[in-house]
Coordinates of C-alpha atoms in Angstrom, one line a residue:
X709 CA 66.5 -15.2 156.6
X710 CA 66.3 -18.7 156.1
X711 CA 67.2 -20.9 159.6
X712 CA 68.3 -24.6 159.5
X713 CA 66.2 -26.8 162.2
X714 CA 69.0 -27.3 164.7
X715 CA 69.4 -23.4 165.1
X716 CA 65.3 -23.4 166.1
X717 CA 64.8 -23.9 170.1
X718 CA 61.3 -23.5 170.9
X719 CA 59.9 -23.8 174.8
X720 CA 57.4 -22.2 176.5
X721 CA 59.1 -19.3 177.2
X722 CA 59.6 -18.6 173.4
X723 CA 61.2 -19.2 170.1
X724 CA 64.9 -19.0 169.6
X725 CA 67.1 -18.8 166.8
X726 CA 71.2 -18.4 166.8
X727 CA 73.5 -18.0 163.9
X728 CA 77.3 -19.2 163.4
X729 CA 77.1 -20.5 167.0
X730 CA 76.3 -17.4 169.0
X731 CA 74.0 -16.4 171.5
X732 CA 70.2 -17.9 171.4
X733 CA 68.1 -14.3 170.4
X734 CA 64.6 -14.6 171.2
X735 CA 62.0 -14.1 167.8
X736 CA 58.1 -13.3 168.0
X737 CA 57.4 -15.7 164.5
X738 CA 59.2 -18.5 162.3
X739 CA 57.3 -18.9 158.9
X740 CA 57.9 -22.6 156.9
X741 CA 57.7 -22.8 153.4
X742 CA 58.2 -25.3 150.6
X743 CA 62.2 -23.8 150.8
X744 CA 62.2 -24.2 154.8
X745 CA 62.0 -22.2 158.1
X746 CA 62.5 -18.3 158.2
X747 CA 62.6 -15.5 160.4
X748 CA 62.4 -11.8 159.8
X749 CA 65.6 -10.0 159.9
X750 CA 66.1 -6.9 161.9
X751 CA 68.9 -5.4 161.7
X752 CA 69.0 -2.7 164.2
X753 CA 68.1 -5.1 167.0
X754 CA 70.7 -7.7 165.6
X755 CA 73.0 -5.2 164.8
X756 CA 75.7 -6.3 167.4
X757 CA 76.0 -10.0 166.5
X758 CA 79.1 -10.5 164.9
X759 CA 81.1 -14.0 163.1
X760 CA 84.9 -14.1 163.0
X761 CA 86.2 -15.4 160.0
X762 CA 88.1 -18.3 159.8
X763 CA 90.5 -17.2 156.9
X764 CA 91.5 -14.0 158.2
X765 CA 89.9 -13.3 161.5
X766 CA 88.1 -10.4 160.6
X767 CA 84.7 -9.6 162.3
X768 CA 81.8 -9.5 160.2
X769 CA 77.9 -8.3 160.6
X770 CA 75.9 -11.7 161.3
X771 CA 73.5 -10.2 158.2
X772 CA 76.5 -10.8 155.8
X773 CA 77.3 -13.9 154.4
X774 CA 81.1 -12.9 152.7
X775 CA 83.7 -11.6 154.8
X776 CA 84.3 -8.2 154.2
X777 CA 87.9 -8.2 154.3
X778 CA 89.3 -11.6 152.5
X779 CA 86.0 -12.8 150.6
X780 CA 85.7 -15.9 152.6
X781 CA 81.8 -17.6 152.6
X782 CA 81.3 -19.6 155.2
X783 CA 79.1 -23.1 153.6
X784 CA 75.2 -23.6 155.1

């Protein structure tokens, strides 16, 4: 998955991502290509990380980028 720069905090006690505000989670490599930073997905250690919706509330899986109950797509 594909992280903009100001979700990246690296010090030396690791490399951080978050997504849709949440919680740093620690990763063990960030690639860069010509299309930007990435970090492998996992999503049984990630599985918990949830974004509310702002049209209708609903809690989705971080991994999904529509909400599952209204279609709303939050903009990158």
């Amino acid at each position: 998955m594909y992280v903009d720069l100001a979700n990246i905090h690296i010090d030396e006690t690791g490399i951080y991502v978050t997504f849709y505000d949440e919680e740093w989670i620690q990763v063990t490599e960030l690639h860069k290509d010509e299309k930007g930073f990435s970090v492998v997905m996992n999503k049984d250690k990630w599985a918990s990380i949830l974004w509310k919706c702002p049209g209708c509330g609903f809690e989705n899986k971080f991994w999904k980028r529509t909400c599952e109950n209204c279609g709303y797509r939050p903009r990158h």
